[in-house]
GROMACS .gro file of C-alpha atoms in nm:
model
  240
    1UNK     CA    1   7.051  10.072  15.290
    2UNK     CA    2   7.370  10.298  15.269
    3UNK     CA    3   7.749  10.090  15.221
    4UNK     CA    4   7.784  10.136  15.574
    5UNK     CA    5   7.518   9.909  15.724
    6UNK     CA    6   7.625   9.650  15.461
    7UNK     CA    7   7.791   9.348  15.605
    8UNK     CA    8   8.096   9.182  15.500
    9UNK     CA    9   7.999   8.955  15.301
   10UNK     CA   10   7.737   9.186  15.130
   11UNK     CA   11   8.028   9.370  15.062
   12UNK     CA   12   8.252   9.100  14.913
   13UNK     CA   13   7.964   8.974  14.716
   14UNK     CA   14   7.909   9.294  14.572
   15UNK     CA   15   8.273   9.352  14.455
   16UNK     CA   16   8.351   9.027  14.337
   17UNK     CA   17   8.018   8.964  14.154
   18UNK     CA   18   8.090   9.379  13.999
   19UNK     CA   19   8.435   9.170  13.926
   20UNK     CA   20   8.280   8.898  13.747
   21UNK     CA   21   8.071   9.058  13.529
   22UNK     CA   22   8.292   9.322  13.396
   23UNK     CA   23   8.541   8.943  13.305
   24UNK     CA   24   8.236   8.802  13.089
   25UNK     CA   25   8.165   9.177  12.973
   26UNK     CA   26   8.573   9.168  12.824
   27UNK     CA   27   8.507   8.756  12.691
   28UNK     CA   28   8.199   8.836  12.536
   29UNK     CA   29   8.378   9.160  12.351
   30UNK     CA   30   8.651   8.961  12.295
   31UNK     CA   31   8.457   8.620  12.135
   32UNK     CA   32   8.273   8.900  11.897
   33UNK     CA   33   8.592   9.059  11.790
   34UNK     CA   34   8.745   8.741  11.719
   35UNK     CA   35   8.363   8.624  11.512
   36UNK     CA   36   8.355   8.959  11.301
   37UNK     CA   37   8.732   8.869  11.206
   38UNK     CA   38   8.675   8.506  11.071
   39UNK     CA   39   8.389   8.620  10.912
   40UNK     CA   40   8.586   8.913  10.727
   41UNK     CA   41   8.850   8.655  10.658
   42UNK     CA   42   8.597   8.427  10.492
   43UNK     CA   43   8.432   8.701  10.308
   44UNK     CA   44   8.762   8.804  10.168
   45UNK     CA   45   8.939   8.462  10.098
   46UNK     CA   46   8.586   8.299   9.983
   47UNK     CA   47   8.430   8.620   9.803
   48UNK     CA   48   8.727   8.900   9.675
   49UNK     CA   49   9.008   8.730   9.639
   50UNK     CA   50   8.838   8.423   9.519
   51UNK     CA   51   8.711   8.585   9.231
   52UNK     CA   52   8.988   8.831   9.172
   53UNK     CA   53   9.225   8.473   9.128
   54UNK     CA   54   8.999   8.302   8.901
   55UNK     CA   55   8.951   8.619   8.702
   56UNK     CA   56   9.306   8.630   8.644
   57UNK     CA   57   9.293   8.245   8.527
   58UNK     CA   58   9.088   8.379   8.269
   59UNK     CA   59   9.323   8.633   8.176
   60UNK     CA   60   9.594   8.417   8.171
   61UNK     CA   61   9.413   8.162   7.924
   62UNK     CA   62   9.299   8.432   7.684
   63UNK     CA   63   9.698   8.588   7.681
   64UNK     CA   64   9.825   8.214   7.633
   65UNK     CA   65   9.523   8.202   7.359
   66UNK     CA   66   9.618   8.489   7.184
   67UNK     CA   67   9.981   8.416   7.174
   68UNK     CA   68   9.933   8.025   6.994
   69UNK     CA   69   9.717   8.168   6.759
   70UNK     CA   70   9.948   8.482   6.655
   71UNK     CA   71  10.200   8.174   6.681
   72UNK     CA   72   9.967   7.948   6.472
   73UNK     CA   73   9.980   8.280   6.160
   74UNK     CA   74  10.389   8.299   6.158
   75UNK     CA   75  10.537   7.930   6.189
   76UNK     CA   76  10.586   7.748   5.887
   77UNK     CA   77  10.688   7.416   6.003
   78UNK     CA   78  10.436   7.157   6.032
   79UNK     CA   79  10.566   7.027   6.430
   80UNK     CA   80  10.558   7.394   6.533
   81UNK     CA   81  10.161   7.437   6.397
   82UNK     CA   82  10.077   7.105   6.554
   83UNK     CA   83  10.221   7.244   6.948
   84UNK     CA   84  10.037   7.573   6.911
   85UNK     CA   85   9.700   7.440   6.792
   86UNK     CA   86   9.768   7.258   7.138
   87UNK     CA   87   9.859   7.551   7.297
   88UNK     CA   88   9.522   7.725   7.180
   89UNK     CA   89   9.314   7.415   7.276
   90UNK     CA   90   9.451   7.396   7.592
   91UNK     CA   91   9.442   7.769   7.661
   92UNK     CA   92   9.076   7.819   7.525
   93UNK     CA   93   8.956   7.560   7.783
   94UNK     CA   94   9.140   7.753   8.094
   95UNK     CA   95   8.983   8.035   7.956
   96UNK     CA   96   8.631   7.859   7.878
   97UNK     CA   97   8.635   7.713   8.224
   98UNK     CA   98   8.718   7.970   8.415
   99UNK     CA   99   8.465   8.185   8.308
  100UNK     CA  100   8.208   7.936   8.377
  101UNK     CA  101   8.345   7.918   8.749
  102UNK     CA  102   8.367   8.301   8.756
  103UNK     CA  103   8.016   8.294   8.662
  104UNK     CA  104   7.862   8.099   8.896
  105UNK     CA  105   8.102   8.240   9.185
  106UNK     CA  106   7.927   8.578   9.103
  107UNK     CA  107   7.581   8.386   9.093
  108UNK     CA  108   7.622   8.241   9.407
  109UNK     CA  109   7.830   8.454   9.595
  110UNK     CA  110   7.747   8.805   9.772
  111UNK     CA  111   7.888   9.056   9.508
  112UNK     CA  112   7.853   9.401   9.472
  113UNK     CA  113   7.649   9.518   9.223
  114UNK     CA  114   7.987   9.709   9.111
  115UNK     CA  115   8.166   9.383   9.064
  116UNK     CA  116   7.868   9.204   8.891
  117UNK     CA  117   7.845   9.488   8.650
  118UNK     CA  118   8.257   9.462   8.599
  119UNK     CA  119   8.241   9.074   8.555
  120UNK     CA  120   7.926   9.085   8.270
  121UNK     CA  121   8.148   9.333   8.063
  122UNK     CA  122   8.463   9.069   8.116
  123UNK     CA  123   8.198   8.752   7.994
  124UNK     CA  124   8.089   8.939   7.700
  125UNK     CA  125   8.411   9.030   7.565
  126UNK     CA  126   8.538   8.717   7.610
  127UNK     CA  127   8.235   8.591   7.467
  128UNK     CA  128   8.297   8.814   7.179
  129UNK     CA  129   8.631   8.767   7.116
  130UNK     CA  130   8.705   8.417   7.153
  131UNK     CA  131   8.511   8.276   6.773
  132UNK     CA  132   8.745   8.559   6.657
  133UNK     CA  133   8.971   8.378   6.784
  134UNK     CA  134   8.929   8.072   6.728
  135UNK     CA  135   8.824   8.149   6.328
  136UNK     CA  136   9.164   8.304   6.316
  137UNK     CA  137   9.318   7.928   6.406
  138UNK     CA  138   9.110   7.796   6.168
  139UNK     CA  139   9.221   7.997   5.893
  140UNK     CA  140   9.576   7.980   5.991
  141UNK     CA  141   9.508   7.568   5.967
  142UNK     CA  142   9.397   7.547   5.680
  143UNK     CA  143   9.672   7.755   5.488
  144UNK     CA  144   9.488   8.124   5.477
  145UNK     CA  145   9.781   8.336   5.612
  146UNK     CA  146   9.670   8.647   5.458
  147UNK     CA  147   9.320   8.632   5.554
  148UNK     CA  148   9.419   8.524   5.880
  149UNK     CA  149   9.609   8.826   5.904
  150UNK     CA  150   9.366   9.060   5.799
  151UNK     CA  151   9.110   8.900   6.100
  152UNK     CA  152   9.349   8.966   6.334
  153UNK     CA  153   9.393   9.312   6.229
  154UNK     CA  154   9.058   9.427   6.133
  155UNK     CA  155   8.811   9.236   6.406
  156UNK     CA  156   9.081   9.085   6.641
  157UNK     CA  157   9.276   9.319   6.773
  158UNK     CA  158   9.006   9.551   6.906
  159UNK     CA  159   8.806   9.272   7.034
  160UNK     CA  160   9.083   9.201   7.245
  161UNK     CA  161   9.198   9.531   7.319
  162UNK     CA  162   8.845   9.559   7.512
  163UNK     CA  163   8.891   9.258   7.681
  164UNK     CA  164   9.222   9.350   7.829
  165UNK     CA  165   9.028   9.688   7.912
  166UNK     CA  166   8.740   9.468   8.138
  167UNK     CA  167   8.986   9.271   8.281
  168UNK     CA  168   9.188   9.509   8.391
  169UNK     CA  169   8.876   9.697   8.527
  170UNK     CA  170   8.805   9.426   8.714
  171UNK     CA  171   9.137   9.392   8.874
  172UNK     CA  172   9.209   9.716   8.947
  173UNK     CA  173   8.837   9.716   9.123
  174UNK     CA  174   8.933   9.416   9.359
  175UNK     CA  175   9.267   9.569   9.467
  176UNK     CA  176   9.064   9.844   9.568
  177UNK     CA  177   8.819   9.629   9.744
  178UNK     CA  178   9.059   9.447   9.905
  179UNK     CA  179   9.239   9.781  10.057
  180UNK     CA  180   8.942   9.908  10.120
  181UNK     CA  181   8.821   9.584  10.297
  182UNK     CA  182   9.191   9.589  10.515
  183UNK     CA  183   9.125   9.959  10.616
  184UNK     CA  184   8.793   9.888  10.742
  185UNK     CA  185   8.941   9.610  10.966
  186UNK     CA  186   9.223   9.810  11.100
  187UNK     CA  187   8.944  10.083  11.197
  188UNK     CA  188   8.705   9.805  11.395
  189UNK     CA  189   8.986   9.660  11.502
  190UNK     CA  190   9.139  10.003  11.683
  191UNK     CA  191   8.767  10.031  11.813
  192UNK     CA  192   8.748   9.721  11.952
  193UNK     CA  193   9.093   9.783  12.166
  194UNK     CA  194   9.038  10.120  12.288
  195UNK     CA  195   8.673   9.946  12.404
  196UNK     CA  196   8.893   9.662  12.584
  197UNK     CA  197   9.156   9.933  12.714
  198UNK     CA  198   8.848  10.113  12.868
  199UNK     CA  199   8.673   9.785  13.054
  200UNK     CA  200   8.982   9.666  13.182
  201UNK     CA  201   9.067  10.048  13.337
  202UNK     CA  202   8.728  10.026  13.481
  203UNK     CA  203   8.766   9.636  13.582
  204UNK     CA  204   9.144   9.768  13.759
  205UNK     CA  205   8.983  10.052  13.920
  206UNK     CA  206   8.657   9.839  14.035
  207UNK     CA  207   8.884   9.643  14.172
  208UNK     CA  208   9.078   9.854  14.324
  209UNK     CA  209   8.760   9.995  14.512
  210UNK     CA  210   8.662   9.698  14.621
  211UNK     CA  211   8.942   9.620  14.763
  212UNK     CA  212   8.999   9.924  14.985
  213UNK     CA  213   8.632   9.881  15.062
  214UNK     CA  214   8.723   9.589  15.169
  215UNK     CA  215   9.015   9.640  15.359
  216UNK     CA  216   8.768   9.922  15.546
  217UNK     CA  217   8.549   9.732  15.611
  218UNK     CA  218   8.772   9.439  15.786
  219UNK     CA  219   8.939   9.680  16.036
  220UNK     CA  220   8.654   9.865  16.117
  221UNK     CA  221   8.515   9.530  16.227
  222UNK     CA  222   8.819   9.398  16.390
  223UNK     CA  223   8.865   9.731  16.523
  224UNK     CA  224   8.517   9.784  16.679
  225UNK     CA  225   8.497   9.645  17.060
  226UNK     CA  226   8.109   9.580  17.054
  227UNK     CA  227   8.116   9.348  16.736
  228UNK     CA  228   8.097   8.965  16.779
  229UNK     CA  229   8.404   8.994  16.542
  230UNK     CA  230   8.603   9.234  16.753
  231UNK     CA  231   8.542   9.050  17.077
  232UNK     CA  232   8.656   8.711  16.872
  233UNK     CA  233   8.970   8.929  16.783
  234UNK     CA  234   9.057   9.009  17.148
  235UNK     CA  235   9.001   8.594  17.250
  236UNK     CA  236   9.281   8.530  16.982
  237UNK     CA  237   9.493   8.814  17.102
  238UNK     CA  238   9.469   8.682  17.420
  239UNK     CA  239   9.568   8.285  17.342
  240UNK     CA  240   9.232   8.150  17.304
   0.00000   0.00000   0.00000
């Protein structure tokens, strides 16, 4: 059966269902493109970034941590040792329980092997350095300035020099990640337009087809005297 011995409303059913399909072609693209996006949001907000901020908790407690108990060796009076053996209390449990979350994030969650390796070397240095620590505010409690001194200068300070080392590791991996992450959605994202771009050209000129196939077809039939159509055509033309 060629397009000519199609009838009308072969014709129309043809272009418009052509029509319809290319429409739930372009939804179905578009309700994909809009999934692989949440899901890339989620992964970054609930996996990345998720760590990467309570990482940096942790940093942030073992800095405040540090800083009482250097505080704890120098001050003399006694209202001054009683606030920083606060501030190391409260500091050691941000630190303490945000390595506990961190842990279990990197448990549960869908890490790279990269960033599981990264976040074991933060644990054990923290895990290492924090009874230094800690003895350090214990000796500066109990009156031992100079030995207190010579902890934080002999077993300390290096302990905490490779801390600052994994945790900056760490952070310098997820801001990579994270760029890395936003460059791979710009790229899908410039796929999925110049996919659109290309079914809606092809839905315009489809339709554009259609409709001169159409328009053909219509005044070939109202222009063709033998057709039930044409002989209607004359009736009206004539005041019936």
């Amino acid at each position: 059966m060629t397009a000519s011995t199609l009838t009308i409303r072969t014709k129309l059913s043809i272009a418009f269902g052509a029509l319809i399909m290319l429409l739930m072609l372009v939804s179905a693209l578009a309700w994909r493109a809009l999934a692989l996006e949440v899901e890339a949001f989620d992964d970054f907000v609930d996996g990345v970034s998720a760590r990467a901020r309570v990482a940096s908790v942790v940093r942030q407690g073992v800095d405040a941590r540090a800083i009482a108990a250097r505080n704890l060796v120098l001050v003399t009076r006694q209202e001054d040792v009683v606030l920083e053996r606060a501030n190391v209390e409260k500091a050691h449990q941000v630190a303490t329980s945000g390595l506990e979350q961190l842990k279990r994030m990197t448990m549960a969650g869908d890490a790279s092997p990269k960033a599981r390796g990264l976040i074991s070397d933060l644990i054990k240095s923290e895990m290492d350095y924090a009874p230094v620590a800690l003895e350090i505010v214990s000796l500066a409690m109990q009156g031992k300035r100079l030995e207190a001194i010579q902890q934080m200068n002999d077993r300390c300070r290096p302990l905490l020099v490779q801390l600052v080392r994994a945790s900056d590791a760490y952070a310098d991996y997820t801001q990579k990640k994270a760029e890395a992450m936003a460059a791979e959605n710009d790229a899908r994202m410039a796929r999925e337009i110049m996919l659109f771009a290309l079914i809606v050209l092809a839905a315009a000129s489809g339709a554009v087809a259609a409709g001169a196939l159409v328009v053909r077809s219509l005044s070939g039939a109202l222009g063709a005297e033998p057709t039930a159509l044409g002989k209607a055509a004359e009736r009206v033309a004539t005041g019936d």
